[in-house]
Amino acid sequence: MYKLSELNQICSKCNRCKLNEGRINVVFGEGNINTDLMFIGEGPGSNEDRLGRPFVGKAGNLLDKMLKAINLTRSEIYITNIVKCRPPGNRNPEESEIEKCLPYLRWQVKIIQPKIIVSLGSISAKVLIDDNIKITKDRGRIYKKGNIKFIPTLHPAYLLRNPSAKKDSWEDFKLISKTLKEIRSI
Ligand code: URA
């Protein structure tokens, strides 16, 4: 079994799909590797590509605020994305790109063994939970798969465009907090 640092090394040289051609950095993911709680977004944007870190732009700032509202910081969670390289022009990742990249995420999950995975946005929910998920309707519930509780919520970039949806997101974050507390008390 790889260590996370070894997997990061391998991933940093990845050319399994065409996204490697336009990238500045692979955005592998970061955070606490002993955590129970993992957040998975869609793919790096331009700030993330430039800095090689997930969620460092405006959406990332909002994510930090939402975490703070439930008394969490990034140092307590692990954050990564479905695809590790920026799709050009911030388009959605293509199915073939997702398929090529997923083994890295599967390894990350296998190594970190989170008890809760929060999927951020529609693509992440569809890939991780169920292709038929409609994020605005099906968010904010627990979907149990094996030993992991998946909680789909809205993407922070969506919340920046639709501030009135922040109240829904707050409900989801309260559920995340409650579920984490239950797990920690076991
Ligand atoms: N949006 C994502 O889905 N992931 C990031 O890392 C940044 C923005």
Tab-separated table of N, CA and C in Angstrom, residues 24-160:
chain	number	residue	atom	x	y	z
A	24	ILE	N	-0.542	23.968	-14.742
A	24	ILE	CA	0.700	24.473	-14.134
A	24	ILE	C	1.098	23.487	-13.043
A	25	ASN	N	0.141	23.165	-12.181
A	25	ASN	CA	0.394	22.213	-11.088
A	25	ASN	C	-0.689	21.155	-11.019
A	26	VAL	N	-0.317	19.965	-10.578
A	26	VAL	CA	-1.307	18.984	-10.157
A	26	VAL	C	-1.776	19.421	-8.767
A	27	VAL	N	-3.081	19.386	-8.552
A	27	VAL	CA	-3.609	19.739	-7.221
A	27	VAL	C	-4.058	18.430	-6.568
A	28	PHE	N	-3.162	17.852	-5.809
A	28	PHE	CA	-3.387	16.511	-5.277
A	28	PHE	C	-4.424	16.518	-4.149
A	29	GLY	N	-4.326	17.522	-3.276
A	29	GLY	CA	-5.190	17.571	-2.095
A	29	GLY	C	-4.325	17.843	-0.885
A	30	GLU	N	-4.964	18.247	0.209
A	30	GLU	CA	-4.164	18.550	1.407
A	30	GLU	C	-5.045	18.519	2.649
A	31	GLY	N	-4.371	18.473	3.776
A	31	GLY	CA	-5.097	18.522	5.044
A	31	GLY	C	-4.623	17.446	5.989
A	32	ASN	N	-5.525	17.120	6.908
A	32	ASN	CA	-5.193	16.175	7.969
A	32	ASN	C	-5.414	14.747	7.482
A	33	ILE	N	-4.361	13.962	7.478
A	33	ILE	CA	-4.519	12.606	6.923
A	33	ILE	C	-5.065	11.622	7.969
A	34	ASN	N	-5.210	12.107	9.200
A	34	ASN	CA	-5.820	11.245	10.232
A	34	ASN	C	-7.275	11.627	10.516
A	35	THR	N	-7.855	12.327	9.581
A	35	THR	CA	-9.200	12.870	9.812
A	35	THR	C	-10.304	11.834	9.575
A	36	ASP	N	-11.477	12.131	10.140
A	36	ASP	CA	-12.681	11.343	9.825
A	36	ASP	C	-13.469	11.996	8.694
A	37	LEU	N	-13.072	13.215	8.319
A	37	LEU	CA	-13.922	14.036	7.447
A	37	LEU	C	-13.167	14.531	6.214
A	38	MET	N	-13.673	14.111	5.064
A	38	MET	CA	-13.026	14.485	3.801
A	38	MET	C	-14.006	15.293	2.958
A	39	PHE	N	-13.532	16.362	2.332
A	39	PHE	CA	-14.334	17.168	1.401
A	39	PHE	C	-13.804	16.942	-0.010
A	40	ILE	N	-14.711	16.701	-0.941
A	40	ILE	CA	-14.277	16.434	-2.317
A	40	ILE	C	-15.021	17.353	-3.291
A	41	GLY	N	-14.254	18.240	-3.912
A	41	GLY	CA	-14.814	19.162	-4.907
A	41	GLY	C	-14.716	18.558	-6.298
A	42	GLU	N	-14.790	19.449	-7.284
A	42	GLU	CA	-14.885	18.975	-8.665
A	42	GLU	C	-13.506	18.915	-9.337
A	43	GLY	N	-12.852	20.044	-9.358
A	43	GLY	CA	-11.542	20.101	-9.995
A	43	GLY	C	-10.943	21.466	-9.749
A	44	PRO	N	-9.622	21.584	-9.878
A	44	PRO	CA	-8.976	22.866	-9.597
A	44	PRO	C	-9.413	23.968	-10.560
A	45	GLY	N	-9.487	25.193	-10.048
A	45	GLY	CA	-9.668	26.374	-10.887
A	45	GLY	C	-8.300	27.020	-11.119
A	46	SER	N	-8.316	28.252	-11.607
A	46	SER	CA	-7.030	28.868	-11.989
A	46	SER	C	-6.139	29.163	-10.781
A	47	ASN	N	-6.728	29.625	-9.680
A	47	ASN	CA	-5.890	29.892	-8.489
A	47	ASN	C	-5.274	28.607	-7.948
A	48	GLU	N	-6.087	27.569	-7.944
A	48	GLU	CA	-5.626	26.268	-7.434
A	48	GLU	C	-4.505	25.727	-8.328
A	49	ASP	N	-4.687	25.873	-9.643
A	49	ASP	CA	-3.688	25.408	-10.611
A	49	ASP	C	-2.359	26.156	-10.404
A	50	ARG	N	-2.490	27.451	-10.173
A	50	ARG	CA	-1.281	28.289	-9.995
A	50	ARG	C	-0.542	27.914	-8.709
A	51	LEU	N	-1.304	27.647	-7.652
A	51	LEU	CA	-0.679	27.422	-6.340
A	51	LEU	C	-0.504	25.944	-5.982
A	52	GLY	N	-1.159	25.059	-6.729
A	52	GLY	CA	-1.051	23.621	-6.449
A	52	GLY	C	-1.788	23.201	-5.195
A	53	ARG	N	-2.774	24.017	-4.776
A	53	ARG	CA	-3.540	23.719	-3.556
A	53	ARG	C	-5.041	23.806	-3.841
A	54	PRO	N	-5.845	22.940	-3.196
A	54	PRO	CA	-7.282	22.965	-3.467
A	54	PRO	C	-7.996	24.126	-2.767
A	55	PHE	N	-9.026	24.635	-3.403
A	55	PHE	CA	-9.914	25.640	-2.796
A	55	PHE	C	-9.160	26.810	-2.155
A	56	VAL	N	-8.407	27.521	-2.979
A	56	VAL	CA	-7.692	28.700	-2.463
A	56	VAL	C	-8.233	30.012	-3.037
A	57	GLY	N	-9.221	29.918	-3.944
A	57	GLY	CA	-9.800	31.148	-4.503
A	57	GLY	C	-10.997	31.609	-3.682
A	58	LYS	N	-11.900	32.338	-4.336
A	58	LYS	CA	-13.080	32.884	-3.638
A	58	LYS	C	-13.954	31.765	-3.057
A	59	ALA	N	-14.132	30.693	-3.836
A	59	ALA	CA	-14.948	29.571	-3.347
A	59	ALA	C	-14.284	28.956	-2.109
A	60	GLY	N	-12.975	28.897	-2.132
A	60	GLY	CA	-12.230	28.362	-0.988
A	60	GLY	C	-12.398	29.225	0.255
A	61	ASN	N	-12.391	30.553	0.057
A	61	ASN	CA	-12.602	31.447	1.209
A	61	ASN	C	-13.971	31.224	1.828
A	62	LEU	N	-14.958	31.023	0.957
A	62	LEU	CA	-16.304	30.768	1.482
A	62	LEU	C	-16.347	29.421	2.207
A	63	LEU	N	-15.680	28.439	1.642
A	63	LEU	CA	-15.630	27.127	2.303
A	63	LEU	C	-15.007	27.262	3.699
A	64	ASP	N	-13.931	28.034	3.794
A	64	ASP	CA	-13.296	28.255	5.103
A	64	ASP	C	-14.279	28.860	6.106
A	65	LYS	N	-15.073	29.823	5.624
A	65	LYS	CA	-16.058	30.471	6.514
A	65	LYS	C	-17.110	29.476	6.976
A	66	MET	N	-17.545	28.624	6.065
A	66	MET	CA	-18.578	27.645	6.417
A	66	MET	C	-18.020	26.628	7.417
A	67	LEU	N	-16.759	26.272	7.221
A	67	LEU	CA	-16.128	25.350	8.182
A	67	LEU	C	-16.053	26.010	9.551
A	68	LYS	N	-15.656	27.291	9.551
A	68	LYS	CA	-15.525	28.016	10.817
A	68	LYS	C	-16.872	28.074	11.557
A	69	ALA	N	-17.935	28.206	10.782
A	69	ALA	CA	-19.277	28.286	11.389
A	69	ALA	C	-19.639	27.001	12.142
A	70	ILE	N	-18.997	25.890	11.791
A	70	ILE	CA	-19.244	24.660	12.566
A	70	ILE	C	-17.975	24.276	13.362
A	71	ASN	N	-17.199	25.300	13.664
A	71	ASN	CA	-16.013	25.140	14.528
A	71	ASN	C	-14.972	24.169	13.973
A	72	LEU	N	-14.795	24.212	12.665
A	72	LEU	CA	-13.747	23.377	12.062
A	72	LEU	C	-12.763	24.264	11.312
A	73	THR	N	-11.542	23.793	11.217
A	73	THR	CA	-10.561	24.458	10.364
A	73	THR	C	-10.036	23.425	9.380
A	74	ARG	N	-9.326	23.912	8.384
A	74	ARG	CA	-8.770	22.996	7.384
A	74	ARG	C	-7.791	21.994	7.983
A	75	SER	N	-7.196	22.387	9.098
A	75	SER	CA	-6.210	21.477	9.698
A	75	SER	C	-6.872	20.220	10.266
A	76	GLU	N	-8.206	20.237	10.354
A	76	GLU	CA	-8.918	19.067	10.896
A	76	GLU	C	-9.521	18.182	9.818
A	77	ILE	N	-9.473	18.636	8.570
A	77	ILE	CA	-10.132	17.869	7.503
A	77	ILE	C	-9.143	17.627	6.356
A	78	TYR	N	-9.546	16.797	5.419
A	78	TYR	CA	-8.740	16.628	4.201
A	78	TYR	C	-9.595	17.090	3.017
A	79	ILE	N	-8.998	17.873	2.115
A	79	ILE	CA	-9.736	18.381	0.950
A	79	ILE	C	-9.044	17.965	-0.338
A	80	THR	N	-9.845	17.445	-1.258
A	80	THR	CA	-9.309	17.160	-2.585
A	80	THR	C	-10.426	17.322	-3.617
A	81	ASN	N	-10.152	16.906	-4.831
A	81	ASN	CA	-11.102	17.056	-5.926
A	81	ASN	C	-11.239	15.749	-6.699
A	82	ILE	N	-12.304	15.670	-7.491
A	82	ILE	CA	-12.504	14.503	-8.371
A	82	ILE	C	-11.372	14.426	-9.397
A	83	VAL	N	-11.079	15.538	-10.080
A	83	VAL	CA	-9.914	15.548	-10.993
A	83	VAL	C	-8.841	16.463	-10.415
A	84	LYS	N	-7.609	16.067	-10.614
A	84	LYS	CA	-6.487	16.744	-9.955
A	84	LYS	C	-5.840	17.832	-10.808
A	85	CYS	N	-6.260	17.949	-12.066
A	85	CYS	CA	-5.721	19.002	-12.929
A	85	CYS	C	-6.859	19.894	-13.422
A	86	ARG	N	-6.521	21.162	-13.659
A	86	ARG	CA	-7.550	22.129	-14.050
A	86	ARG	C	-8.085	21.874	-15.464
A	87	PRO	N	-9.405	21.697	-15.587
A	87	PRO	CA	-9.973	21.651	-16.934
A	87	PRO	C	-9.896	23.055	-17.555
A	88	PRO	N	-9.473	23.166	-18.821
A	88	PRO	CA	-9.277	24.488	-19.426
A	88	PRO	C	-10.547	25.334	-19.380
A	89	GLY	N	-10.372	26.601	-19.058
A	89	GLY	CA	-11.518	27.514	-19.004
A	89	GLY	C	-12.529	27.131	-17.935
A	90	ASN	N	-12.107	26.334	-16.989
A	90	ASN	CA	-12.991	25.859	-15.902
A	90	ASN	C	-14.218	25.099	-16.402
A	91	ARG	N	-14.072	24.445	-17.566
A	91	ARG	CA	-15.188	23.604	-18.022
A	91	ARG	C	-15.317	22.404	-17.084
A	92	ASN	N	-16.458	21.695	-17.197
A	92	ASN	CA	-16.627	20.473	-16.409
A	92	ASN	C	-15.618	19.425	-16.879
A	93	PRO	N	-15.120	18.624	-15.969
A	93	PRO	CA	-14.257	17.533	-16.420
A	93	PRO	C	-15.055	16.533	-17.257
A	94	GLU	N	-14.409	15.992	-18.280
A	94	GLU	CA	-15.083	15.007	-19.133
A	94	GLU	C	-15.071	13.640	-18.449
A	95	GLU	N	-16.007	12.800	-18.892
A	95	GLU	CA	-16.133	11.464	-18.281
A	95	GLU	C	-14.809	10.684	-18.341
A	96	SER	N	-14.147	10.767	-19.498
A	96	SER	CA	-12.898	10.003	-19.654
A	96	SER	C	-11.809	10.558	-18.721
A	97	GLU	N	-11.818	11.869	-18.496
A	97	GLU	CA	-10.832	12.477	-17.584
A	97	GLU	C	-11.104	12.034	-16.143
A	98	ILE	N	-12.390	12.004	-15.794
A	98	ILE	CA	-12.770	11.564	-14.447
A	98	ILE	C	-12.339	10.111	-14.237
A	99	GLU	N	-12.621	9.304	-15.234
A	99	GLU	CA	-12.304	7.866	-15.144
A	99	GLU	C	-10.796	7.638	-14.966
A	100	LYS	N	-10.005	8.416	-15.708
A	100	LYS	CA	-8.547	8.269	-15.642
A	100	LYS	C	-8.003	8.730	-14.289
A	101	CYS	N	-8.694	9.710	-13.697
A	101	CYS	CA	-8.184	10.317	-12.452
A	101	CYS	C	-8.676	9.597	-11.192
A	102	LEU	N	-9.799	8.900	-11.309
A	102	LEU	CA	-10.431	8.327	-10.108
A	102	LEU	C	-9.539	7.380	-9.285
A	103	PRO	N	-8.649	6.609	-9.925
A	103	PRO	CA	-7.802	5.744	-9.097
A	103	PRO	C	-7.028	6.513	-8.017
A	104	TYR	N	-6.630	7.761	-8.296
A	104	TYR	CA	-5.914	8.539	-7.266
A	104	TYR	C	-6.827	8.813	-6.068
A	105	LEU	N	-8.072	9.194	-6.375
A	105	LEU	CA	-9.021	9.480	-5.297
A	105	LEU	C	-9.332	8.209	-4.502
A	106	ARG	N	-9.466	7.095	-5.225
A	106	ARG	CA	-9.754	5.832	-4.518
A	106	ARG	C	-8.618	5.498	-3.558
A	107	TRP	N	-7.385	5.721	-4.001
A	107	TRP	CA	-6.237	5.472	-3.123
A	107	TRP	C	-6.246	6.425	-1.933
A	108	GLN	N	-6.547	7.684	-2.207
A	108	GLN	CA	-6.580	8.667	-1.100
A	108	GLN	C	-7.588	8.235	-0.039
A	109	VAL	N	-8.771	7.801	-0.500
A	109	VAL	CA	-9.814	7.380	0.445
A	109	VAL	C	-9.371	6.124	1.197
A	110	LYS	N	-8.724	5.224	0.481
A	110	LYS	CA	-8.258	3.977	1.089
A	110	LYS	C	-7.214	4.257	2.183
A	111	ILE	N	-6.349	5.225	1.927
A	111	ILE	CA	-5.289	5.543	2.886
A	111	ILE	C	-5.853	6.326	4.072
A	112	ILE	N	-6.674	7.325	3.787
A	112	ILE	CA	-7.159	8.218	4.860
A	112	ILE	C	-8.289	7.573	5.666
A	113	GLN	N	-9.071	6.732	5.009
A	113	GLN	CA	-10.200	6.060	5.657
A	113	GLN	C	-11.147	7.008	6.392
A	114	PRO	N	-11.677	8.000	5.678
A	114	PRO	CA	-12.623	8.917	6.340
A	114	PRO	C	-13.923	8.190	6.682
A	115	LYS	N	-14.624	8.693	7.692
A	115	LYS	CA	-15.931	8.113	8.027
A	115	LYS	C	-17.053	8.909	7.352
A	116	ILE	N	-16.728	10.197	7.046
A	116	ILE	CA	-17.703	11.048	6.361
A	116	ILE	C	-17.022	11.662	5.133
A	117	ILE	N	-17.706	11.602	4.001
A	117	ILE	CA	-17.224	12.319	2.811
A	117	ILE	C	-18.288	13.324	2.395
A	118	VAL	N	-17.899	14.591	2.330
A	118	VAL	CA	-18.807	15.631	1.862
A	118	VAL	C	-18.480	15.902	0.399
A	119	SER	N	-19.468	15.694	-0.458
A	119	SER	CA	-19.239	16.005	-1.871
A	119	SER	C	-19.734	17.425	-2.120
A	120	LEU	N	-18.876	18.215	-2.750
A	120	LEU	CA	-19.196	19.623	-3.017
A	120	LEU	C	-19.630	19.763	-4.476
A	121	GLY	N	-20.907	20.024	-4.665
A	121	GLY	CA	-21.406	20.262	-6.016
A	121	GLY	C	-21.918	19.017	-6.704
A	122	SER	N	-22.533	19.273	-7.851
A	122	SER	CA	-23.254	18.233	-8.578
A	122	SER	C	-22.332	17.133	-9.108
A	123	ILE	N	-21.235	17.516	-9.733
A	123	ILE	CA	-20.381	16.503	-10.363
A	123	ILE	C	-19.809	15.558	-9.318
A	124	SER	N	-19.347	16.121	-8.226
A	124	SER	CA	-18.779	15.300	-7.161
A	124	SER	C	-19.829	14.334	-6.608
A	125	ALA	N	-21.052	14.827	-6.411
A	125	ALA	CA	-22.128	13.954	-5.888
A	125	ALA	C	-22.460	12.843	-6.876
A	126	LYS	N	-22.509	13.193	-8.151
A	126	LYS	CA	-22.855	12.183	-9.163
A	126	LYS	C	-21.774	11.107	-9.243
A	127	VAL	N	-20.529	11.538	-9.209
A	127	VAL	CA	-19.435	10.570	-9.321
A	127	VAL	C	-19.349	9.705	-8.057
A	128	LEU	N	-19.516	10.336	-6.890
A	128	LEU	CA	-19.252	9.616	-5.643
A	128	LEU	C	-20.459	8.850	-5.118
A	129	ILE	N	-21.658	9.382	-5.374
A	129	ILE	CA	-22.829	8.788	-4.711
A	129	ILE	C	-23.739	8.078	-5.720
A	130	ASP	N	-24.263	8.837	-6.661
A	130	ASP	CA	-25.227	8.263	-7.603
A	130	ASP	C	-25.361	9.210	-8.793
A	131	ASP	N	-25.254	8.652	-9.967
A	131	ASP	CA	-25.304	9.456	-11.182
A	131	ASP	C	-26.646	10.186	-11.342
A	132	ASN	N	-27.680	9.691	-10.645
A	132	ASN	CA	-29.009	10.310	-10.801
A	132	ASN	C	-29.273	11.436	-9.805
A	133	ILE	N	-28.291	11.722	-8.958
A	133	ILE	CA	-28.516	12.751	-7.936
A	133	ILE	C	-28.761	14.122	-8.567
A	134	LYS	N	-29.794	14.793	-8.038
A	134	LYS	CA	-30.027	16.205	-8.393
A	134	LYS	C	-29.630	16.994	-7.157
A	135	ILE	N	-28.541	17.716	-7.272
A	135	ILE	CA	-27.919	18.251	-6.063
A	135	ILE	C	-28.832	19.199	-5.280
A	136	THR	N	-29.611	20.039	-5.991
A	136	THR	CA	-30.436	20.991	-5.239
A	136	THR	C	-31.582	20.282	-4.494
A	137	LYS	N	-31.985	19.118	-4.990
A	137	LYS	CA	-33.088	18.379	-4.359
A	137	LYS	C	-32.572	17.335	-3.352
A	138	ASP	N	-31.503	16.661	-3.702
A	138	ASP	CA	-31.067	15.489	-2.923
A	138	ASP	C	-29.948	15.794	-1.922
A	139	ARG	N	-29.541	17.037	-1.832
A	139	ARG	CA	-28.457	17.432	-0.918
A	139	ARG	C	-28.914	17.315	0.546
A	140	GLY	N	-27.909	17.372	1.427
A	140	GLY	CA	-28.239	17.498	2.841
A	140	GLY	C	-28.808	16.253	3.471
A	141	ARG	N	-28.538	15.083	2.867
A	141	ARG	CA	-28.944	13.814	3.480
A	141	ARG	C	-27.743	12.904	3.519
A	142	ILE	N	-27.856	11.875	4.352
A	142	ILE	CA	-26.741	10.926	4.445
A	142	ILE	C	-26.996	9.759	3.505
A	143	TYR	N	-26.000	9.451	2.700
A	143	TYR	CA	-26.043	8.278	1.819
A	143	TYR	C	-24.939	7.341	2.299
A	144	LYS	N	-25.330	6.206	2.851
A	144	LYS	CA	-24.326	5.305	3.407
A	144	LYS	C	-23.852	4.333	2.332
A	145	LYS	N	-22.536	4.231	2.193
A	145	LYS	CA	-21.956	3.271	1.242
A	145	LYS	C	-20.813	2.599	1.965
A	146	GLY	N	-20.923	1.314	2.214
A	146	GLY	CA	-19.895	0.636	3.006
A	146	GLY	C	-19.800	1.288	4.372
A	147	ASN	N	-18.574	1.623	4.790
A	147	ASN	CA	-18.395	2.231	6.117
A	147	ASN	C	-18.440	3.753	6.078
A	148	ILE	N	-18.738	4.314	4.920
A	148	ILE	CA	-18.621	5.769	4.778
A	148	ILE	C	-19.996	6.411	4.626
A	149	LYS	N	-20.181	7.535	5.353
A	149	LYS	CA	-21.403	8.325	5.202
A	149	LYS	C	-21.106	9.472	4.244
A	150	PHE	N	-21.815	9.499	3.125
A	150	PHE	CA	-21.638	10.570	2.143
A	150	PHE	C	-22.705	11.642	2.364
A	151	ILE	N	-22.275	12.898	2.411
A	151	ILE	CA	-23.229	14.007	2.535
A	151	ILE	C	-23.002	14.964	1.360
A	152	PRO	N	-23.940	14.980	0.404
A	152	PRO	CA	-23.787	15.925	-0.703
A	152	PRO	C	-24.279	17.317	-0.313
A	153	THR	N	-23.513	18.320	-0.691
A	153	THR	CA	-23.957	19.694	-0.454
A	153	THR	C	-23.622	20.547	-1.671
A	154	LEU	N	-24.095	21.794	-1.635
A	154	LEU	CA	-23.896	22.688	-2.777
A	154	LEU	C	-22.434	23.115	-2.875
A	155	HIS	N	-21.997	23.372	-4.092
A	155	HIS	CA	-20.616	23.827	-4.279
A	155	HIS	C	-20.507	25.287	-3.826
A	156	PRO	N	-19.441	25.661	-3.101
A	156	PRO	CA	-19.322	27.057	-2.675
A	156	PRO	C	-19.322	28.056	-3.845
A	157	ALA	N	-18.846	27.644	-5.020
A	157	ALA	CA	-18.891	28.561	-6.179
A	157	ALA	C	-20.347	28.823	-6.581
A	158	TYR	N	-21.208	27.802	-6.431
A	158	TYR	CA	-22.645	27.974	-6.709
A	158	TYR	C	-23.242	28.964	-5.701
A	159	LEU	N	-22.813	28.843	-4.452
A	159	LEU	CA	-23.344	29.739	-3.408
A	159	LEU	C	-22.937	31.191	-3.672
A	160	LEU	N	-21.747	31.376	-4.256
A	160	LEU	CA	-21.316	32.741	-4.583
A	160	LEU	C	-22.220	33.345	-5.662
